[in-house]
mmCIF file of C-alpha atoms in Angstrom:
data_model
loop_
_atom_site.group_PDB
_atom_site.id
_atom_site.type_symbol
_atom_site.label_atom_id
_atom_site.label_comp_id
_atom_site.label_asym_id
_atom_site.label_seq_id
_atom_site.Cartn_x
_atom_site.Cartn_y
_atom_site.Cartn_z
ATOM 1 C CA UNK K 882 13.663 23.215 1.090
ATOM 2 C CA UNK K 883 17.047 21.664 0.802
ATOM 3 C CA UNK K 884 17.713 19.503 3.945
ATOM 4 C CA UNK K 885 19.305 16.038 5.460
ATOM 5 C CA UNK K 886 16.018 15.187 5.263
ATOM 6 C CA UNK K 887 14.606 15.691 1.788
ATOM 7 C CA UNK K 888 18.104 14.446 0.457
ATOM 8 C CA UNK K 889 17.570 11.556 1.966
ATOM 9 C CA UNK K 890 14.216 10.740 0.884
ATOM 10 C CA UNK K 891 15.258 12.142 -2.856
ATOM 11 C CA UNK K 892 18.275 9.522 -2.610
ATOM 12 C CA UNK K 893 16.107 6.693 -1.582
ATOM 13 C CA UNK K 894 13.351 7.582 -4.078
ATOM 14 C CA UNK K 895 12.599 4.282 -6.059
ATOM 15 C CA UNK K 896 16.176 2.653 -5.595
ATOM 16 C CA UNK K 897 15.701 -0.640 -3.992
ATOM 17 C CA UNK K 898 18.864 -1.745 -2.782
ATOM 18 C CA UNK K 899 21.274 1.523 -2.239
ATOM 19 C CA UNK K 900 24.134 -0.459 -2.510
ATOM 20 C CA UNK K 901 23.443 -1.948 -5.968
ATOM 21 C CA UNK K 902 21.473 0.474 -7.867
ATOM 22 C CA UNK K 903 21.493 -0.743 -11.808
ATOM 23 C CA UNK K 904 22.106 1.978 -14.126
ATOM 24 C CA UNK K 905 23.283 1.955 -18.022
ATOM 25 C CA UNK K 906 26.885 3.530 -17.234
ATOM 26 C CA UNK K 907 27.677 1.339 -13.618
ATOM 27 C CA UNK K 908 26.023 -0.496 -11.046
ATOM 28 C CA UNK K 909 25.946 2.602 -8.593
ATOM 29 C CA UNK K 910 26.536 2.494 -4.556
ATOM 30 C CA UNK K 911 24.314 4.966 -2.635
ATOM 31 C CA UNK K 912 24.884 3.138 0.620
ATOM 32 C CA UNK K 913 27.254 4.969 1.886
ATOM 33 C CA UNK K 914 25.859 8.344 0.901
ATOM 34 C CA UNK K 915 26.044 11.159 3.668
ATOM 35 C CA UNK K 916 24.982 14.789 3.826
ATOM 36 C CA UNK K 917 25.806 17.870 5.493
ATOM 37 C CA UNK K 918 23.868 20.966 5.889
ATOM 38 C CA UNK K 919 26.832 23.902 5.194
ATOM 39 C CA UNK K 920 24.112 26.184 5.143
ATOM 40 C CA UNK K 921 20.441 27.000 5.053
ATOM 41 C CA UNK K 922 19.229 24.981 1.617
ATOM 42 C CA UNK K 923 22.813 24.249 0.354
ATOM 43 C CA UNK K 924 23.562 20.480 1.429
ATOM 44 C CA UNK K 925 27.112 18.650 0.919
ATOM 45 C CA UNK K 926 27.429 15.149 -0.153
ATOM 46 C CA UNK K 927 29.867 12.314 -0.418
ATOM 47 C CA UNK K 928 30.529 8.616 -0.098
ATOM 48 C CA UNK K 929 28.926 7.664 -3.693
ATOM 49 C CA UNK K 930 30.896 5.027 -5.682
ATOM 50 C CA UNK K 931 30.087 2.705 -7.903
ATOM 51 C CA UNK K 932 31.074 -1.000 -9.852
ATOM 52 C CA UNK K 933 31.105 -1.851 -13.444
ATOM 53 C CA UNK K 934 28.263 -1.180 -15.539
ATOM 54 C CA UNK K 935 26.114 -4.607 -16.333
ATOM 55 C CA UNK K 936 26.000 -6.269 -20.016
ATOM 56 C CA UNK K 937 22.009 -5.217 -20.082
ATOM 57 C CA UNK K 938 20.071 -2.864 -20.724
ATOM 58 C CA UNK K 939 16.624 -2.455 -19.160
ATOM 59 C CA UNK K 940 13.556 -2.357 -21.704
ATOM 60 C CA UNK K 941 10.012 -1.591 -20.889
ATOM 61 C CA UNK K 942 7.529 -3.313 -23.401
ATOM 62 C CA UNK K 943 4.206 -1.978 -24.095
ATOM 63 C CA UNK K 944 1.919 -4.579 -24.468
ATOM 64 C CA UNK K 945 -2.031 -4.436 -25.000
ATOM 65 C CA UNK K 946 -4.064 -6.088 -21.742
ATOM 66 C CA UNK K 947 -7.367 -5.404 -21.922
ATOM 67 C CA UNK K 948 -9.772 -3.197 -20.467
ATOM 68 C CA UNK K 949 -11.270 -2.171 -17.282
ATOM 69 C CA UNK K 950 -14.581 -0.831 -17.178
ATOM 70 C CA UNK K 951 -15.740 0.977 -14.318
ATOM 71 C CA UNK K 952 -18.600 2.653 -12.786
ATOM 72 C CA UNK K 953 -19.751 4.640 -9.692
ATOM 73 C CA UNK K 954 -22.804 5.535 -8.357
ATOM 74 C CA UNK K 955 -23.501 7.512 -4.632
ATOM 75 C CA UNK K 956 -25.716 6.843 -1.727
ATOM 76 C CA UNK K 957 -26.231 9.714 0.555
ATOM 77 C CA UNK K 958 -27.812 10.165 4.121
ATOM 78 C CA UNK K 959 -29.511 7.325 7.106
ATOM 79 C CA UNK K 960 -28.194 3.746 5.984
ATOM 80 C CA UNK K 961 -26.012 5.163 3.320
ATOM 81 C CA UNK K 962 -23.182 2.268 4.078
ATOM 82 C CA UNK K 963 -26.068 -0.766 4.414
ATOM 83 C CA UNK K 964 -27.063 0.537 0.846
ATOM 84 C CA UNK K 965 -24.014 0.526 -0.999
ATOM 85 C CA UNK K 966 -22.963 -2.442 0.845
ATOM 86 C CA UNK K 967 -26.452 -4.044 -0.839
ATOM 87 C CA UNK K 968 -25.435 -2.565 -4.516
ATOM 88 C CA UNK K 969 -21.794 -3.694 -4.041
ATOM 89 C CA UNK K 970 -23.826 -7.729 -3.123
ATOM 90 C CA UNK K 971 -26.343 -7.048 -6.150
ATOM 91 C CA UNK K 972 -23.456 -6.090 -8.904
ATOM 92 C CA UNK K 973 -20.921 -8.670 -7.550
ATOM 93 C CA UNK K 974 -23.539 -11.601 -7.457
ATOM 94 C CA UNK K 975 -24.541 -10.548 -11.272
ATOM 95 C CA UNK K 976 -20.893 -10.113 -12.513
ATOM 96 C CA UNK K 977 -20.301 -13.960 -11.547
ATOM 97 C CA UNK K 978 -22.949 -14.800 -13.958
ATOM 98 C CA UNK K 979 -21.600 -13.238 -17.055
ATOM 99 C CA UNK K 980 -19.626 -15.142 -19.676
ATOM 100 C CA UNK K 981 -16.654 -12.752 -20.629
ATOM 101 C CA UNK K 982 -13.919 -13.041 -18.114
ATOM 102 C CA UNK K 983 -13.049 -11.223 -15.356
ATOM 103 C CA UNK K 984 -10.352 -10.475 -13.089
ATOM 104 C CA UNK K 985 -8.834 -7.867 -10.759
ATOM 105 C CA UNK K 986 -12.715 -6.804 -9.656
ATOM 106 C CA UNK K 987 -12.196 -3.800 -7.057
ATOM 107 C CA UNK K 988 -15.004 -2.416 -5.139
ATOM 108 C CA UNK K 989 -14.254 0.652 -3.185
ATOM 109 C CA UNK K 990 -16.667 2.745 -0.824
ATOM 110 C CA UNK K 991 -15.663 6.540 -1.412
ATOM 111 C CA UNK K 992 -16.948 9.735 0.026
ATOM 112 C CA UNK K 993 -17.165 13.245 2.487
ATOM 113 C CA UNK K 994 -19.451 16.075 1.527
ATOM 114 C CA UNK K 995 -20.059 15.308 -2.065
ATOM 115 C CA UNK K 996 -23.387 15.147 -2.247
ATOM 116 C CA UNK K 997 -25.285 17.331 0.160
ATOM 117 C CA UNK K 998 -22.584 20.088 1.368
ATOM 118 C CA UNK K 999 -23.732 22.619 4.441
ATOM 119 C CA UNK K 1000 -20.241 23.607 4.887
ATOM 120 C CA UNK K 1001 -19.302 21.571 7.301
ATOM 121 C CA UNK K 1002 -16.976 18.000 7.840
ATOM 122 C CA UNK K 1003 -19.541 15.981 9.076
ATOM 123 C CA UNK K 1004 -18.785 14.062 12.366
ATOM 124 C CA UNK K 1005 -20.369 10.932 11.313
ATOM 125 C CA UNK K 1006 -20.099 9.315 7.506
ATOM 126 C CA UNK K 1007 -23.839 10.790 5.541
ATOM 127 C CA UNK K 1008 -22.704 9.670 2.137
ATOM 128 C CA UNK K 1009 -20.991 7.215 0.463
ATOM 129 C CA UNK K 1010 -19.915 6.223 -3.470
ATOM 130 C CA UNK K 1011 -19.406 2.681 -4.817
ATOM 131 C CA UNK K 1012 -17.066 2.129 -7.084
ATOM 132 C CA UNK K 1013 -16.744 -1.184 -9.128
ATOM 133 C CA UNK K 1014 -13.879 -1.575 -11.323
ATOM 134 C CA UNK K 1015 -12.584 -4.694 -13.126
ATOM 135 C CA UNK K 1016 -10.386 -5.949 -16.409
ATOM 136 C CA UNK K 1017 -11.898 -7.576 -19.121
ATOM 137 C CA UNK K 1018 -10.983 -8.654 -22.732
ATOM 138 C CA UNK K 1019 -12.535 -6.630 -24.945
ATOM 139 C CA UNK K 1020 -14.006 -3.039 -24.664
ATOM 140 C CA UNK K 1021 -17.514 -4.050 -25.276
ATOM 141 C CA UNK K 1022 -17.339 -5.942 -21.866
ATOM 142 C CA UNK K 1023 -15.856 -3.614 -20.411
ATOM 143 C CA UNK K 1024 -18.769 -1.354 -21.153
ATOM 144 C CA UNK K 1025 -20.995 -4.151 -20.029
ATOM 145 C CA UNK K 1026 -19.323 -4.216 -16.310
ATOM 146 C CA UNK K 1027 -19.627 -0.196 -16.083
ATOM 147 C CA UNK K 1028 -23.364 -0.637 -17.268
ATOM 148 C CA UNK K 1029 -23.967 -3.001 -14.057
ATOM 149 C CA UNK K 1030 -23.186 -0.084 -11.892
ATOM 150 C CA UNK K 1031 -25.274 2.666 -13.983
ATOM 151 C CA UNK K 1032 -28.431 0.212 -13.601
ATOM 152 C CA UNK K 1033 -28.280 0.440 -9.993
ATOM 153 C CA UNK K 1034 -30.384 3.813 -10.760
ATOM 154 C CA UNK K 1035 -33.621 1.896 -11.366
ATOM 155 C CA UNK K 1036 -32.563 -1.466 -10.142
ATOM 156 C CA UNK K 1037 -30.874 -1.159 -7.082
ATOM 157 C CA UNK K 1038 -31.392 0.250 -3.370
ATOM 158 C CA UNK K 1039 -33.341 3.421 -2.450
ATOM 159 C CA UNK K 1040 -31.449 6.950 -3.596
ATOM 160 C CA UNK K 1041 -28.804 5.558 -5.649
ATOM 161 C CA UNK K 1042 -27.335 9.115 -7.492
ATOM 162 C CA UNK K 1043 -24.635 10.749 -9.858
ATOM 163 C CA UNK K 1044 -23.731 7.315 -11.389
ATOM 164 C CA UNK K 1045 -20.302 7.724 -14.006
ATOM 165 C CA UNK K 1046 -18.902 5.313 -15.710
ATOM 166 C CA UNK K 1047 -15.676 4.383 -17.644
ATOM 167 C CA UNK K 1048 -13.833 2.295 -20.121
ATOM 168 C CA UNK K 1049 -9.954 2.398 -20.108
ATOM 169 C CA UNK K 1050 -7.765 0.440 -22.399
ATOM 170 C CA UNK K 1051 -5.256 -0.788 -21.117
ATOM 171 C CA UNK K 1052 -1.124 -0.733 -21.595
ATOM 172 C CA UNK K 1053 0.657 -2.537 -19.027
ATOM 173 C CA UNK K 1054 4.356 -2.699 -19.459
ATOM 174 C CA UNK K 1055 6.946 -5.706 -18.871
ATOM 175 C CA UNK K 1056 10.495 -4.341 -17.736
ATOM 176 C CA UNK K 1057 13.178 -7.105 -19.606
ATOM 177 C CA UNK K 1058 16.762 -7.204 -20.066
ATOM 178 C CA UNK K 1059 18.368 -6.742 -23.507
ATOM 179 C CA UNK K 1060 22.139 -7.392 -24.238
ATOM 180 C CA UNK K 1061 24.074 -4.237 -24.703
ATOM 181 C CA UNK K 1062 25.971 -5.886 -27.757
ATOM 182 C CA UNK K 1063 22.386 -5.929 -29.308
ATOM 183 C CA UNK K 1064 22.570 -2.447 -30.014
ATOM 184 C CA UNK K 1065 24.748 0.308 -31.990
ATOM 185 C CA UNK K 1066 23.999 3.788 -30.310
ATOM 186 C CA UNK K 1067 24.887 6.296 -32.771
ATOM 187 C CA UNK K 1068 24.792 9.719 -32.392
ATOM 188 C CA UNK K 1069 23.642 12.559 -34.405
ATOM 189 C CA UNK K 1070 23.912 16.548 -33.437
ATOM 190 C CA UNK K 1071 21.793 18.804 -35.498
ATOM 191 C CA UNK K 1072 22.295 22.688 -35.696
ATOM 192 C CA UNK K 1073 19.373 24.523 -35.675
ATOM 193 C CA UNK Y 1119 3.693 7.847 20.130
ATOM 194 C CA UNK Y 1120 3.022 7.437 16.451
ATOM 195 C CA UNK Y 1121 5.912 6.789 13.983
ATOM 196 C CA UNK Y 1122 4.375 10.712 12.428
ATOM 197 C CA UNK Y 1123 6.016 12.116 15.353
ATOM 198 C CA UNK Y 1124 9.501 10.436 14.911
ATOM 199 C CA UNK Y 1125 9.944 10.014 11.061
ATOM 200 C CA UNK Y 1126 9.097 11.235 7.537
ATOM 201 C CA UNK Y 1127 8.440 8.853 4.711
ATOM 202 C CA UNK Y 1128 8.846 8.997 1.398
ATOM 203 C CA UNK Y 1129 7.100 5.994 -1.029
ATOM 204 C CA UNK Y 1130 7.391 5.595 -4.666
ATOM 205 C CA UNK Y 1131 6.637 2.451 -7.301
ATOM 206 C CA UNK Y 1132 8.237 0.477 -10.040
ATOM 207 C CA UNK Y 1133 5.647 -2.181 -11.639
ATOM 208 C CA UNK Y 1134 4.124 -3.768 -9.445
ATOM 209 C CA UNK Y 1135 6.706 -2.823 -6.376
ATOM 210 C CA UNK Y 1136 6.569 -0.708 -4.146
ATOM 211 C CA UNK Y 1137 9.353 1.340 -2.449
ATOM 212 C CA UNK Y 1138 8.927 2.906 0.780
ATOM 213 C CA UNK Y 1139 11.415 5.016 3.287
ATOM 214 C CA UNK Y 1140 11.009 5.376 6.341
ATOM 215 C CA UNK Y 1141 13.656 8.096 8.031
ATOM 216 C CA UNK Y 1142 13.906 9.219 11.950
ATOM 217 C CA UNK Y 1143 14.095 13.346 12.722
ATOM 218 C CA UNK Y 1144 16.691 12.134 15.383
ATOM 219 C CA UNK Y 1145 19.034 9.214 14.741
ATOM 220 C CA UNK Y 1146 18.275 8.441 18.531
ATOM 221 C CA UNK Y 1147 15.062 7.184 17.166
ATOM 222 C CA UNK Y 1148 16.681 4.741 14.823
ATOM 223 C CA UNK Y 1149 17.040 1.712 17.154
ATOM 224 C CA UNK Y 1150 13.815 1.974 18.310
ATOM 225 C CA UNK Y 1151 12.234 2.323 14.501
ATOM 226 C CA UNK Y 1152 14.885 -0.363 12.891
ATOM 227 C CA UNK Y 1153 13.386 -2.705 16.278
ATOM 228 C CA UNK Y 1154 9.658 -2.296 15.469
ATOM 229 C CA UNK Y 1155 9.765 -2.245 11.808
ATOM 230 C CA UNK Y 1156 11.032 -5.592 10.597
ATOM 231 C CA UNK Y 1157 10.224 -6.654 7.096
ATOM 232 C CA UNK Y 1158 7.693 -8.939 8.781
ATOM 233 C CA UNK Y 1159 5.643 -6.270 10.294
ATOM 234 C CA UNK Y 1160 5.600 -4.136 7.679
ATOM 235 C CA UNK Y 1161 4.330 -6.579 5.817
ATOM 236 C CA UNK Y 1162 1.470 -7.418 8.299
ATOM 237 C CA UNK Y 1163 0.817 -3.657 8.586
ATOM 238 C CA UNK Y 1164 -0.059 -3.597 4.876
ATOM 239 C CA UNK Y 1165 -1.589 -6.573 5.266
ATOM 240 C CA UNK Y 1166 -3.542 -7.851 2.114
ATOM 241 C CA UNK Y 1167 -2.251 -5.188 -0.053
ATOM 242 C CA UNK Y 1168 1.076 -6.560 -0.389
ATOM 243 C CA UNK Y 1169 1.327 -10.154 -1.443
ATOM 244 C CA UNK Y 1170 5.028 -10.484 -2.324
ATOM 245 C CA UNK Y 1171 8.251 -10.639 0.148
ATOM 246 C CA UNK Y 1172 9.548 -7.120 1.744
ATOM 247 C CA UNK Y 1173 13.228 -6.435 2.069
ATOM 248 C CA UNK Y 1174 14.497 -4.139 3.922
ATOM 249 C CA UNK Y 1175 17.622 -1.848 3.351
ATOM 250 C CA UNK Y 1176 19.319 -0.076 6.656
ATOM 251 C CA UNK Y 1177 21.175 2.708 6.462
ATOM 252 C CA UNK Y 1178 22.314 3.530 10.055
ATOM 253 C CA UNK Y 1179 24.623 7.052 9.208
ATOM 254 C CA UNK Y 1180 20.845 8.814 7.675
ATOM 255 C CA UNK Y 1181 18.516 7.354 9.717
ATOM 256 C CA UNK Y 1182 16.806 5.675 7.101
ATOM 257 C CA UNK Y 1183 15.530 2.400 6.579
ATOM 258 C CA UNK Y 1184 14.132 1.306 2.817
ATOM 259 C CA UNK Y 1185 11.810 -1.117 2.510
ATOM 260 C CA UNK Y 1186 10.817 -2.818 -1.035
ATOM 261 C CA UNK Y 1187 7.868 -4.348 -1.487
ATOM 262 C CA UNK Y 1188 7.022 -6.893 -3.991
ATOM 263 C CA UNK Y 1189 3.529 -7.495 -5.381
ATOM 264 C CA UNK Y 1190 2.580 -4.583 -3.590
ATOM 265 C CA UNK Y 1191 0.092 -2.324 -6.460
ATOM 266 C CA UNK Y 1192 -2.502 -4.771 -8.235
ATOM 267 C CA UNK Y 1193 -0.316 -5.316 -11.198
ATOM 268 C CA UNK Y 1194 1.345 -1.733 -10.818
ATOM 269 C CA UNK Y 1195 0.125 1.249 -12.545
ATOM 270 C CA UNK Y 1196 -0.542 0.405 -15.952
ATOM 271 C CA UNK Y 1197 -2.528 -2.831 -14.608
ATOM 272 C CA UNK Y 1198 -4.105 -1.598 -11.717
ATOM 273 C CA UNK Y 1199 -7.902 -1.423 -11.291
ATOM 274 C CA UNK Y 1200 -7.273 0.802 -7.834
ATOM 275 C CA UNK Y 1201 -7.849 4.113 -7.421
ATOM 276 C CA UNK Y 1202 -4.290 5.085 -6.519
ATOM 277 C CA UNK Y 1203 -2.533 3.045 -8.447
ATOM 278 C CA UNK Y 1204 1.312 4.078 -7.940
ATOM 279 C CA UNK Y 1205 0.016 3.775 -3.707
ATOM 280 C CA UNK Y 1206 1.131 7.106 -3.205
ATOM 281 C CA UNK Y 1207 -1.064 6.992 -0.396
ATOM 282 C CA UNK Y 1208 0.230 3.875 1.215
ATOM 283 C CA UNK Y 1209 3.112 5.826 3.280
ATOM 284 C CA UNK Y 1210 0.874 7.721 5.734
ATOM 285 C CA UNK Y 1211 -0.376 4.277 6.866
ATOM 286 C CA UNK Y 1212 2.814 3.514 7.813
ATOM 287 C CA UNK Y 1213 3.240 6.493 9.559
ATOM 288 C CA UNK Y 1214 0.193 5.282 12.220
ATOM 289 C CA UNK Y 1215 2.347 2.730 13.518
ATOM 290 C CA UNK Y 1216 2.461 3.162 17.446
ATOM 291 C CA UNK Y 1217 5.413 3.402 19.688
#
């Protein structure tokens, strides 16, 4: 579907400010953009311009950041919430005691008909899943803070099941801005 | 009347920004949206989720408004310990504002 409508959210998609959108050829001017339908999925545009290109280029940088370790586990039926609420209290109160550090901890309550489905949306909420998920230094500790949730299982509240958990490293990326002069762009074509 | 019944939105990311627009059916509609949704408010709406400054674009002739908002994904997508970590989901939120 071709429309006014998705051609404006398509032009707006991750531009910031329309009027001074940064690309490597020129600093382009969306603001003044306007379509018009000229018939069913064909759409007419005009009112782009644009201003000299800046002296920078935009570089994302890879960097190594850590890990995050996480882990779920579900609760399911009467008191569901009050229980993961409990194992949410019993995992946060023992990751405050441990020695590696710790940041970015994210506990989420998740859930439908995953554990007990009669084929039907249930009117009222009859299961929930904690999920605990933090960063860490190294990927042993990161193990360590997905093994807090796992041992919920035997030492946590009543009918704690289907616990998973996860280690991610992680690759975070820094935008910067390199001078253009820094670089020769050569080209090569190659027939196949 | 919810802003669903006026408007479509569209939201995307970039680090740890996030980029949302917000754009009327009718451009009758577009006073009454560009009134309501000040940067301030949207930034109240998402309350602790974004922790940085919102701008806001307007562009009148579409309809649209665009809203960037900084400090807005939990150290963006690469960083994030979230579940939706671009905040894809983020946009129908918006869309439960009341008119």
């Amino acid at each position: 579907m071709v429309t006014r409508a998705t051609c404006t959210e398509q032009l707006l998609y991750e531009i910031h400010d329309p009027a001074n959108y940064i690309t490597p050829d020129c600093t382009a001017d969306f603001s003044k953009v306007d379509f018009k339908e000229i018939e069913k999925d064909k759409i007419a545009f005009s009112g782009a311009s644009g201003k000299t290109a800046t002296t920078t280029y935009k570089t994302s940088v890879g960097y190594l950041n850590g890990f995050i370790g996480e882990g779920q586990i579900s609760y399911g039926g009467s008191n569901c919430i009050a229980r993961a609420l409990l194992a949410q209290e019993i995992v946060e109160k023992r990751l405050k005691k441990v020695t590696y550090p710790i940041s970015g901890l994210r506990c989420d309550l998740i859930g439908i008909n995953s554990l007990f489905d009669d084929g039907k949306i249930p009117n009222e909420i009859n299961e929930v899943r904690l999920r605990i998920s933090a960063k860490t230094d190294t990927k042993e500790h990161a193990q360590l803070i997905a093994n807090e949730v796992e041992t919920l299982y035997t030492n946590g509240p009543y009918g704690g099941g289907g616990a998973t958990k996860k280690v991610d490293e992680i690759i975070s990326i820094a935008s910067i801005l390199i001078p253009k002069d820094d670089f020769t762009i050569t080209i090569l074509y190659k027939n196949t | 009347m919810k802003l669903w019944e006026i408007a479509h939105v569209r939201i995307g990311d970039k680090g740890n920004i996030s980029n949302v627009s917000v754009t009327v059916y009718d451009t009758k509609d577009f006073e009454k949206v560009s009134e309501k949704l000040t940067p301030e408010f949207v930034k109240q709406w998402f309350g602790n989720q974004v922790l940085g400054e919102v701008k806001r674009y307007d562009l009148p002739h579409l309809g649209a408004l665009n809203f960037v908002m900084y400090d807005a994904l939990g150290g963006g997508v690469t960083s994030s310990t979230t579940l939706d970590k671009h905040g894809k989901t983020l946009g129908a939120y918006l869309l439960d504002v009341t008119f």
